[in-house]
mmCIF file of C-alpha atoms and ligand atoms in Angstrom:
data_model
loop_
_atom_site.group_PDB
_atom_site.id
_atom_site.type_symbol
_atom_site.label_atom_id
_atom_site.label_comp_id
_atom_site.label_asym_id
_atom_site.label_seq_id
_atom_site.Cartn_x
_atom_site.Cartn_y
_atom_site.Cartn_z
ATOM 1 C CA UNK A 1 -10.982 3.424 -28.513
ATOM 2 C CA UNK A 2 -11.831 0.942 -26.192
ATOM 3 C CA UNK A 3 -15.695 0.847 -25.979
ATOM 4 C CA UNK A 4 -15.583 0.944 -22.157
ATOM 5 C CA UNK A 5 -13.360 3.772 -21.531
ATOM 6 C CA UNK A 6 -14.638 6.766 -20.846
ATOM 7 C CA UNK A 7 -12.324 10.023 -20.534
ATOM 8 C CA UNK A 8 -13.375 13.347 -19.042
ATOM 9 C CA UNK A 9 -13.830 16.482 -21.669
ATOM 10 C CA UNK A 10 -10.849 17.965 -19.742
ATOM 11 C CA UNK A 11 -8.204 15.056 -19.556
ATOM 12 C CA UNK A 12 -9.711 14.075 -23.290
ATOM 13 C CA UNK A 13 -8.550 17.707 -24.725
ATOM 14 C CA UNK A 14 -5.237 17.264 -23.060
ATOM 15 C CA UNK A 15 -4.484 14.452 -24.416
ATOM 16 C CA UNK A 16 -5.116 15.679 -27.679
ATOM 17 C CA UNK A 17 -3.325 18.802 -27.484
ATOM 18 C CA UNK A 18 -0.033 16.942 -26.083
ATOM 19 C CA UNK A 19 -0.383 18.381 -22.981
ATOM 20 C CA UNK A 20 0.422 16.700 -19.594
ATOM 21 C CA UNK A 21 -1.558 14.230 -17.850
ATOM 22 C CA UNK A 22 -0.949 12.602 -14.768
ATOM 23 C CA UNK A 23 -3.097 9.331 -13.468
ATOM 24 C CA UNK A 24 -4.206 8.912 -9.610
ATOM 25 C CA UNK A 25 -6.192 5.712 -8.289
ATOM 26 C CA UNK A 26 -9.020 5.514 -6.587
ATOM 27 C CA UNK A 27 -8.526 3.078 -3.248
ATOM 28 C CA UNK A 28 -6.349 5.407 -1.935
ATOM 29 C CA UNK A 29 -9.262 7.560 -1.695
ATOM 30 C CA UNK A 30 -12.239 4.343 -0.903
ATOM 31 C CA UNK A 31 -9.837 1.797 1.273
ATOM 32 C CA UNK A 32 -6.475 3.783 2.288
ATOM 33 C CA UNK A 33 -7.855 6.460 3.839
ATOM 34 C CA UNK A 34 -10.767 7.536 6.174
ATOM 35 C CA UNK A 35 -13.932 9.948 5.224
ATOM 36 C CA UNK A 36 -13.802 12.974 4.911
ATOM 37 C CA UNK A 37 -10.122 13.132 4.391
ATOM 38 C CA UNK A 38 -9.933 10.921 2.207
ATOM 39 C CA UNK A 39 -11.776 13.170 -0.416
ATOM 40 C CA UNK A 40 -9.988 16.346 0.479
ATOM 41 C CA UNK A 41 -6.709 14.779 -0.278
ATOM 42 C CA UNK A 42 -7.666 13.462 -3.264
ATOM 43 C CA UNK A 43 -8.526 17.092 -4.612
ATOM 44 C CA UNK A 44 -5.767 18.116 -2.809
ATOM 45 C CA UNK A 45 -3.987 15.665 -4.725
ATOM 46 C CA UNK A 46 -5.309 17.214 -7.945
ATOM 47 C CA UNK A 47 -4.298 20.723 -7.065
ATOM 48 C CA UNK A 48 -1.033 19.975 -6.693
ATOM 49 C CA UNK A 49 -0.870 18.899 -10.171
ATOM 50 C CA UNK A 50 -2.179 21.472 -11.579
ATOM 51 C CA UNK A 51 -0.194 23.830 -10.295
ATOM 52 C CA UNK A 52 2.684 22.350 -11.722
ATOM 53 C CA UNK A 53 1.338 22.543 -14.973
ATOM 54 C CA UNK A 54 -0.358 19.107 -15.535
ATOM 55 C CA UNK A 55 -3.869 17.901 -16.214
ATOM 56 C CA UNK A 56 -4.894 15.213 -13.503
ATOM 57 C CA UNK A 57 -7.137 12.702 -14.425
ATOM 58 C CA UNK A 58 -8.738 10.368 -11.075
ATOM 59 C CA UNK A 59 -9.650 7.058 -11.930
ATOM 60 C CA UNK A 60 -11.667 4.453 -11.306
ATOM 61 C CA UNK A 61 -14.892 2.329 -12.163
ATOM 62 C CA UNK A 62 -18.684 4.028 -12.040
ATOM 63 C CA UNK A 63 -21.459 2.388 -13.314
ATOM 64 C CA UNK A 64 -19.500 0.237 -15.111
ATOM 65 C CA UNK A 65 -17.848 2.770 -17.212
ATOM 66 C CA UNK A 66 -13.640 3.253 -17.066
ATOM 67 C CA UNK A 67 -13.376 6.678 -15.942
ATOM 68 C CA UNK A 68 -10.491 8.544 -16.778
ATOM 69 C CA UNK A 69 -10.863 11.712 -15.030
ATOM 70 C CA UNK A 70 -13.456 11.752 -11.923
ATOM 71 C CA UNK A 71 -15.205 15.154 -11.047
ATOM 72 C CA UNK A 72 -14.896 16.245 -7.271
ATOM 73 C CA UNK A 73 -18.750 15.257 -6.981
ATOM 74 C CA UNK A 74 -17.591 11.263 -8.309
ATOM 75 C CA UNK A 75 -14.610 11.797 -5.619
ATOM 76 C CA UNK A 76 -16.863 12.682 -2.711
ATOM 77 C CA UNK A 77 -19.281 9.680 -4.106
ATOM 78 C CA UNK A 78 -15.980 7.335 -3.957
ATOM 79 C CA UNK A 79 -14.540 8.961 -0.445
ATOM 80 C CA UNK A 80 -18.180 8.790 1.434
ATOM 81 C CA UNK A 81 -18.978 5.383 0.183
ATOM 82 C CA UNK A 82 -15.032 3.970 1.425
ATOM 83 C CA UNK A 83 -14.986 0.192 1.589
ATOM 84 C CA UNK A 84 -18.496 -0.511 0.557
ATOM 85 C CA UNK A 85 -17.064 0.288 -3.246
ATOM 86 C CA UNK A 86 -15.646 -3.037 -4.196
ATOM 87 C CA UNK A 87 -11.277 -2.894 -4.299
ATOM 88 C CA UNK A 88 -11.198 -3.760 -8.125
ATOM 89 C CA UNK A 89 -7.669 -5.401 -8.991
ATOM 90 C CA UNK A 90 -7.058 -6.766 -13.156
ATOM 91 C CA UNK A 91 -9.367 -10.194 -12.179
ATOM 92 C CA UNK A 92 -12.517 -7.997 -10.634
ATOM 93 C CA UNK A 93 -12.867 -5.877 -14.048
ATOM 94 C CA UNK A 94 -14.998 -8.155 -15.896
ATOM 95 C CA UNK A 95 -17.670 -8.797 -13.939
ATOM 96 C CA UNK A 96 -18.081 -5.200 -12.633
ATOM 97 C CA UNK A 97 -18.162 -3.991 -16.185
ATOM 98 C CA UNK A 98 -20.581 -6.632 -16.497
ATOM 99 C CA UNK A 99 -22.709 -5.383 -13.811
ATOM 100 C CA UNK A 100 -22.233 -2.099 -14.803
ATOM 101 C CA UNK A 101 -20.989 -1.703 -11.125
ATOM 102 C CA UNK A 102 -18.995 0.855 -9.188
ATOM 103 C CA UNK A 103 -15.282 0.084 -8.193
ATOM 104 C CA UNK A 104 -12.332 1.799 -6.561
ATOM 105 C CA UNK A 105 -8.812 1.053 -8.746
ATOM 106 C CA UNK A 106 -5.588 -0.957 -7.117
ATOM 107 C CA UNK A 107 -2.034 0.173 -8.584
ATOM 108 C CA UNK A 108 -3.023 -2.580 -11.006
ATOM 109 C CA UNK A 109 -6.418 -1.366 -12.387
ATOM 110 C CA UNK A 110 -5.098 2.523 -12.530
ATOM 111 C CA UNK A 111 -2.141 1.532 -14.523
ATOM 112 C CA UNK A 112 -4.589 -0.799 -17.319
ATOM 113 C CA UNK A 113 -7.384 2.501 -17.558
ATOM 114 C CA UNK A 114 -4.377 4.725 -18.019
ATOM 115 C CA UNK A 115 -2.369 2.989 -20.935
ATOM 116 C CA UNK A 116 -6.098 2.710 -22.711
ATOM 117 C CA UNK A 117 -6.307 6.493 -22.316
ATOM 118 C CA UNK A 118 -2.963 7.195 -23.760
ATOM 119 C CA UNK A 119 -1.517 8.584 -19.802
ATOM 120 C CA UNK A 120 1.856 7.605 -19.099
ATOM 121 C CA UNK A 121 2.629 8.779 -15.853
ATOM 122 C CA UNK A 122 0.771 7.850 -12.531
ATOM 123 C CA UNK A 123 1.280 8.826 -9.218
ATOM 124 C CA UNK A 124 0.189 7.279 -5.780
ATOM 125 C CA UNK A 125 0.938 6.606 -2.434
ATOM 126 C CA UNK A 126 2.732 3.338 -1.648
ATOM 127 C CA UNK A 127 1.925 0.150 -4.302
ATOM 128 C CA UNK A 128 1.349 -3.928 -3.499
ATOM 129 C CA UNK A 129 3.915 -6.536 -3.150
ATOM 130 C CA UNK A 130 5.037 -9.359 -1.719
ATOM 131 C CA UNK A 131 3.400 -9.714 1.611
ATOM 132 C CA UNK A 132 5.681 -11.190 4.582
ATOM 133 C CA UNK A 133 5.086 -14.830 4.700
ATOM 134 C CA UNK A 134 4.273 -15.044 1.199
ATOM 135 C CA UNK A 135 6.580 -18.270 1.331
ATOM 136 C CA UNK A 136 3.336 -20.356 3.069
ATOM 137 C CA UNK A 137 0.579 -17.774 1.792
ATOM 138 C CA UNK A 138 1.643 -16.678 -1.697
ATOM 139 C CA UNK A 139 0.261 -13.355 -0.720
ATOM 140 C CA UNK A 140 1.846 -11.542 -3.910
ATOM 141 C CA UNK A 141 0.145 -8.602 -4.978
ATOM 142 C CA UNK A 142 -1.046 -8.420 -8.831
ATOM 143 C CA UNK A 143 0.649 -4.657 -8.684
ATOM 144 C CA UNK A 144 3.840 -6.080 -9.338
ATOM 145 C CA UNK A 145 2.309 -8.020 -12.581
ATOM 146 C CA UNK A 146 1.249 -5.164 -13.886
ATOM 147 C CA UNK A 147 4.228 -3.450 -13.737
ATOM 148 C CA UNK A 148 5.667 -6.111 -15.470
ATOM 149 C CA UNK A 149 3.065 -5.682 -18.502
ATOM 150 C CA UNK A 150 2.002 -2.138 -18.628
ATOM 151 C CA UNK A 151 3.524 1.092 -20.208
ATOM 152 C CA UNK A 152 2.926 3.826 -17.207
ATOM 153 C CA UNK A 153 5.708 4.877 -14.954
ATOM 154 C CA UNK A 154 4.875 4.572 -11.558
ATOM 155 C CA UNK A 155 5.400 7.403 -8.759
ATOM 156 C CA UNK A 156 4.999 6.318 -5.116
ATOM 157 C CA UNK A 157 6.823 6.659 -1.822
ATOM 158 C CA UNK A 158 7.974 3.087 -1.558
ATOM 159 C CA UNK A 159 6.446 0.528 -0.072
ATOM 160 C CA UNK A 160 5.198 -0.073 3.187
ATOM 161 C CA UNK A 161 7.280 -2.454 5.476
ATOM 162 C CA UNK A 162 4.016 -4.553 6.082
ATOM 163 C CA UNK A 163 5.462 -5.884 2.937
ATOM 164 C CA UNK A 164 8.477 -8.268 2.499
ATOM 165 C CA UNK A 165 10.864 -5.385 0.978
ATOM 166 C CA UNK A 166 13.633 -7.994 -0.268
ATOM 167 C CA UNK A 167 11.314 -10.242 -1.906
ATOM 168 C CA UNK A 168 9.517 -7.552 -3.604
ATOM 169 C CA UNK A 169 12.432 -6.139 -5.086
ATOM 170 C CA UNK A 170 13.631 -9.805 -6.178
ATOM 171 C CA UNK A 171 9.810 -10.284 -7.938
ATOM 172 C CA UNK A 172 10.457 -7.113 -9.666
ATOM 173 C CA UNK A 173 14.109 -8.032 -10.844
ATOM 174 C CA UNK A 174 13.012 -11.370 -12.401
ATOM 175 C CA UNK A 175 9.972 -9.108 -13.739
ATOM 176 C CA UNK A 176 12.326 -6.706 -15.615
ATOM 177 C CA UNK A 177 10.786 -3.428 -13.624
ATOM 178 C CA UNK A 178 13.376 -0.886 -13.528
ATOM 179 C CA UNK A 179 13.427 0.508 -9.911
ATOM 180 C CA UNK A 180 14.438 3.882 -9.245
ATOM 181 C CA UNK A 181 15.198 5.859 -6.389
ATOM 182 C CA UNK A 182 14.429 9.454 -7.129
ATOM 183 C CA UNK A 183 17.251 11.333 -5.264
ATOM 184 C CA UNK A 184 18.322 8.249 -3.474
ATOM 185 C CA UNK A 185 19.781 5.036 -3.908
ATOM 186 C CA UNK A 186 18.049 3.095 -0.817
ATOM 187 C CA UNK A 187 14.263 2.308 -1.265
ATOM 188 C CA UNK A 188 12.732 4.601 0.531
ATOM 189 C CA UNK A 189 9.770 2.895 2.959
ATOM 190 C CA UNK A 190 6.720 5.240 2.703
ATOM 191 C CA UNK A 191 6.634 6.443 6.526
ATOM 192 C CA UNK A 192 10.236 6.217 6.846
ATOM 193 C CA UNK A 193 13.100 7.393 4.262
ATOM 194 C CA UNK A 194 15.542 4.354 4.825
ATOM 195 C CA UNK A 195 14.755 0.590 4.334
ATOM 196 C CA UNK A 196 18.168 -0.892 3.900
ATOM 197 C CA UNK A 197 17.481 -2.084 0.633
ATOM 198 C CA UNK A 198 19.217 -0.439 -2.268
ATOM 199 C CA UNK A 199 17.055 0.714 -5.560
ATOM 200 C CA UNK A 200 18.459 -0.521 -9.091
ATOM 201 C CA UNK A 201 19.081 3.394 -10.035
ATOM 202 C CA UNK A 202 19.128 6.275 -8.485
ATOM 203 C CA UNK A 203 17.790 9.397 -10.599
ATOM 204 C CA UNK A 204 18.200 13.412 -9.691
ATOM 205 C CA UNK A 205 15.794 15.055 -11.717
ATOM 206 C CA UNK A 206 12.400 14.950 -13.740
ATOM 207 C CA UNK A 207 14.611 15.142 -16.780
ATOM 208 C CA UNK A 208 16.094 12.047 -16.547
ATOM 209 C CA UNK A 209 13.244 10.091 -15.574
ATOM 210 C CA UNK A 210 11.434 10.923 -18.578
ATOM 211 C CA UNK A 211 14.180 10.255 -20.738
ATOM 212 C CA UNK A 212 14.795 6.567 -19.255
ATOM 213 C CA UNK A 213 11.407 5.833 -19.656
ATOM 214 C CA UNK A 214 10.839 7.183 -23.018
ATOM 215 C CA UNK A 215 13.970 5.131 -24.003
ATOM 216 C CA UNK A 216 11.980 1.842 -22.654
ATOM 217 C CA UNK A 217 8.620 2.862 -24.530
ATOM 218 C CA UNK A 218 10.571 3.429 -27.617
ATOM 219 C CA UNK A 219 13.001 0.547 -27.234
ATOM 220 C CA UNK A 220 9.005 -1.186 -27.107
ATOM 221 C CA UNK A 221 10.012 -3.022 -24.284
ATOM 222 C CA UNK A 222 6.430 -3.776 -22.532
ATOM 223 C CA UNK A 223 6.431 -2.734 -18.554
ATOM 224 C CA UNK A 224 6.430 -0.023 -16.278
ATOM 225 C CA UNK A 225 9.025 1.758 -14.480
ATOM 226 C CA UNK A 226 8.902 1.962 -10.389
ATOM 227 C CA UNK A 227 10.299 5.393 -9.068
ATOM 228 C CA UNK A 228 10.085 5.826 -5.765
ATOM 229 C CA UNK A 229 10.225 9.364 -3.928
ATOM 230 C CA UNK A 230 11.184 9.557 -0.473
ATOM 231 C CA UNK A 231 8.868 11.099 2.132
ATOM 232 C CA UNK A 232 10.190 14.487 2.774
ATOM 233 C CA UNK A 233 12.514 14.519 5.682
ATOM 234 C CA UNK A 234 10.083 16.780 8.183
ATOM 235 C CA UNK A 235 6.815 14.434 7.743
ATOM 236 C CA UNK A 236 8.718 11.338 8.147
ATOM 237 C CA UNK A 237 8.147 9.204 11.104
ATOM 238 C CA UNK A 238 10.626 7.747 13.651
ATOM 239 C CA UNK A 239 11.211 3.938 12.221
ATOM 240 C CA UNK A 240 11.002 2.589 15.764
ATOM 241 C CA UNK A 241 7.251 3.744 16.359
ATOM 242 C CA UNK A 242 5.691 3.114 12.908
ATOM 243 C CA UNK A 243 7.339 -0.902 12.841
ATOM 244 C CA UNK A 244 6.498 -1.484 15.878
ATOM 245 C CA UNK A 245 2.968 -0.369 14.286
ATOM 246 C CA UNK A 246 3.224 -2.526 11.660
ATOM 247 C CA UNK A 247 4.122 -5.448 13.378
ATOM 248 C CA UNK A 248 1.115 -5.360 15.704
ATOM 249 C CA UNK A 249 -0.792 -4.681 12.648
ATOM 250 C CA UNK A 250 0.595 -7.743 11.072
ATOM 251 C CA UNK A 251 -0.073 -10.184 14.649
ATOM 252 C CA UNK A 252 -3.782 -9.200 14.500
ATOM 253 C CA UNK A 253 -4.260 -10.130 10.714
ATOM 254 C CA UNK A 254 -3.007 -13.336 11.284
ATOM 255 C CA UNK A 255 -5.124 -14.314 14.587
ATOM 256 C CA UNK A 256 -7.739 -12.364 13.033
ATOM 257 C CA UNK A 257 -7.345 -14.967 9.865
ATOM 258 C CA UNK A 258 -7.398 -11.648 7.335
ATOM 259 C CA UNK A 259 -7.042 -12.942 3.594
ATOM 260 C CA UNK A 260 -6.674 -12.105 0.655
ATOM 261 C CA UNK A 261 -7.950 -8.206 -0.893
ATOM 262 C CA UNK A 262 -8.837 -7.762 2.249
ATOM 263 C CA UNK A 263 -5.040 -7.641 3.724
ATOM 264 C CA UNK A 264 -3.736 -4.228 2.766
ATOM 265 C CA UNK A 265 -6.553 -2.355 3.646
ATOM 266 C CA UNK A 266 -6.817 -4.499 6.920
ATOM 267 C CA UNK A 267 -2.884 -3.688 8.065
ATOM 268 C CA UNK A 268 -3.402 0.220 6.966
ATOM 269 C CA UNK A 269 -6.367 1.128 8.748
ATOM 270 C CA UNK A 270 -4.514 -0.580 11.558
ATOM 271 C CA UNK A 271 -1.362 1.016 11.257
ATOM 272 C CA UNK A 272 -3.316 4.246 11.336
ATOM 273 C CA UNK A 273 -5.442 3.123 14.511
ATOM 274 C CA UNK A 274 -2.201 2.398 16.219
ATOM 275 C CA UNK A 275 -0.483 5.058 15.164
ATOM 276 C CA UNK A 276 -2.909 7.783 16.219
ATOM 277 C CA UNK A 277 -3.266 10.735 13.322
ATOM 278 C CA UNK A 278 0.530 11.013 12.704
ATOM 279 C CA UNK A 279 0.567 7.961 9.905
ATOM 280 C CA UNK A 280 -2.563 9.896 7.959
ATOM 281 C CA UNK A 281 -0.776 13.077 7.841
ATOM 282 C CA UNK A 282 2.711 11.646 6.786
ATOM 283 C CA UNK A 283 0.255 9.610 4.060
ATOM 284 C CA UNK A 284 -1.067 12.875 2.976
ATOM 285 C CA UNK A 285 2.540 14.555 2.783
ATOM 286 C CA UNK A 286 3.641 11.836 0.743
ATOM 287 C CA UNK A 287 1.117 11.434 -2.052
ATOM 288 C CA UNK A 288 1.502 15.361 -2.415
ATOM 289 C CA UNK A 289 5.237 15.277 -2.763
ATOM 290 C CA UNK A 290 4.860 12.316 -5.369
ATOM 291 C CA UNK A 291 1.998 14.635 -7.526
ATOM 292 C CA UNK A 292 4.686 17.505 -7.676
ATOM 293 C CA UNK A 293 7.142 14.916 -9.296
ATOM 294 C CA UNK A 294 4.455 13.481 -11.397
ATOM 295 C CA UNK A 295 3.059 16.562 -12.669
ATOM 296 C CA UNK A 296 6.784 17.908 -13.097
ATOM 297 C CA UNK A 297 7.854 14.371 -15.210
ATOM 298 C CA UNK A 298 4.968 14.318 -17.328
ATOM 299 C CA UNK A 299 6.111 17.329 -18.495
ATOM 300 C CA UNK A 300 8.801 16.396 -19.791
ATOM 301 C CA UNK A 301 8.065 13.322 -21.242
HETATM 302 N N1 PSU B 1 -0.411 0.606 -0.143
HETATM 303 C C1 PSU B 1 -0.603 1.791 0.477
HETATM 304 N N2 PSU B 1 -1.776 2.445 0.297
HETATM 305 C C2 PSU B 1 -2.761 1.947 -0.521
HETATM 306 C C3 PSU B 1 -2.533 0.707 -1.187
HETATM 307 C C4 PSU B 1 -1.349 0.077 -0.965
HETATM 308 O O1 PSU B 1 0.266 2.234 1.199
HETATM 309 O O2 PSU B 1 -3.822 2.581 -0.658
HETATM 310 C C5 PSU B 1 -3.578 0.158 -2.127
HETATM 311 C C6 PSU B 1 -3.210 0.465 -3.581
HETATM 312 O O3 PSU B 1 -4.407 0.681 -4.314
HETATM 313 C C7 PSU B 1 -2.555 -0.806 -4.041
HETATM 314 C C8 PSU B 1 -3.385 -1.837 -3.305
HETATM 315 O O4 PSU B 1 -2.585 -1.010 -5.440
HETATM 316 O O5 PSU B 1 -3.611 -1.269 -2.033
HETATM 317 C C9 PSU B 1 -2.695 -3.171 -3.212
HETATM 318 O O6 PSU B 1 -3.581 -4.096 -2.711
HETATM 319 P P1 PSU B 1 -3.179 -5.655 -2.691
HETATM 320 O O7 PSU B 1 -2.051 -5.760 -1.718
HETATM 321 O O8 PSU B 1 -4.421 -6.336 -2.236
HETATM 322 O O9 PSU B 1 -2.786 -6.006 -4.087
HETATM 323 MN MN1 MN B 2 -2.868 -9.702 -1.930
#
């Protein structure tokens, strides 16, 4: 075992008994959302998953260790400290080990600590990916990389449209990532259920998402697999109000010259500004609806 991982008594005994595990990151919990709801989503989050029969398992960096399975009291450490915990992506791990420094895990960081624990299925909120204007800025988010490399199966609500939808899908063609719509076949858009774009597959039940990944694991064919889960219909927001949101959002990072890590976390705290409550509680909604699928495809894989 890798000599930096570290995996909670709980998620460690699942694992050995076969039983299910399902991965969730930490900068949902440090960067995505505010204090103190933040924290009581992410055991929220947990709940969820184990009442459809899974083990969770948080993760993310403290004192330099790989955590793989957080306690509530390392959540409420993560939640209360927010963006003073450093957003660690695949290029900040070295030097935070190093340090033996604290850090909140990207799509990308979740997905590396899970495949060295043995976890296979992950579930978030919305992932990185090609930001708009990524023609002049190359703003491409090391998410979609990662998918392209690692074994876990992805479970989010889409993406956000502060992302360039069409080029993101094209990235993850040439990349190889299977993208599937889980009871659709558009990509759904986080807030919203519709984007316009269509999904490479569309998949009906837990069943079948197992089995098409467990064909790619055992086929050995490195990468993820992207499923995305549509909001539910009742917490979704009306398209016109939540782009108009985003496009603000978007205005003010550029004047604002916004760069770099910093961009997602800049455009969803604005989104949410502009956007009063309603975007935090359709966030919440979401990430619950994805555990339940999670929790209910790990056990079958
Ligand atoms: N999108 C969301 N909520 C989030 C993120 C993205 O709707 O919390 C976070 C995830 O951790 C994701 C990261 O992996 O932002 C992507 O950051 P970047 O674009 O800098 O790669
Ligand atoms: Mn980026």
């Amino acid at each position: 075992m890798n000599k930096f991982l570290s995996i909670s008594p709980e998620v460690q005994q699942a694992l050995d008994e076969g039983r299910p595990v399902v991965a969730l990151e930490s900068t949902i919990i440090s960067h995505g959302m505010p204090y103190p709801q933040n924290v009581e989503t992410a055991l929220r989050v947990e709940q969820t998953i184990r009442d459809n029969g899974a083990v969770p398992a948080t993760i993310a960096i403290i004192g330099g260790k790989l955590k793989a399975g957080c306690t509530p009291e390392e959540i409420e450490y993560l939640g209360k400290k927010g963006k003073d915990v450093t957003k660690a992506s695949r290029r900040d791990l070295p030097v935070l080990i190093a340090r033996k420094a604290d850090g909140a895990t990207t799509v990308t960081t979740t997905m590396i600590i899970a495949a060295m624990a043995g976890i296979r299925v992950f579930a978030t909120g919305g992932i990185g990916g090609v930001h708009r204007g990524a023609e002049t800025t190359m703003d491409i988010s090391a998410d979609l990389e990662e998918l392209a490399m690692t074994p876990v199966m992805v479970i989010c609500a889409g993406a956000k449209s502060i992302l360039d939808l069409g080029l993101t899908l094209e990235y993850l063609e040439t990349k190889g990532v299977p993208v599937i719509g889980y009871g659709t076949e558009e990509l759904p858009a986080f807030y919203t259920r519709h984007s316009g774009f269509k999904v490479d597959y569309r998949i009906d039940t837990p069943q079948e998402l197992a089995a098409a990944f467990r064909a790619k694991l055992e086929m050995g064919l490195q990468g993820g697999m992207l499923v995305t889960n549509p909001i539910p219909e009742e917490y979704s927001m009306p398209p016109e109000i939540i782009n108009r949101a985003i496009d603000e959002a978007i205005e003010e990072a550029v004047n604002q010259g916004i760069r770099g890590k910093e961009t997602t976390p800049f455009l969803l705290a604005k989104v949410k500004e502009l956007t009063g409550g309603d975007s935090l509680d359709a966030n919440i909604q979401l990430v619950l609806n994805n555990a339940r699928l999670a929790a209910l495809t790990a056990r079958e894989l």
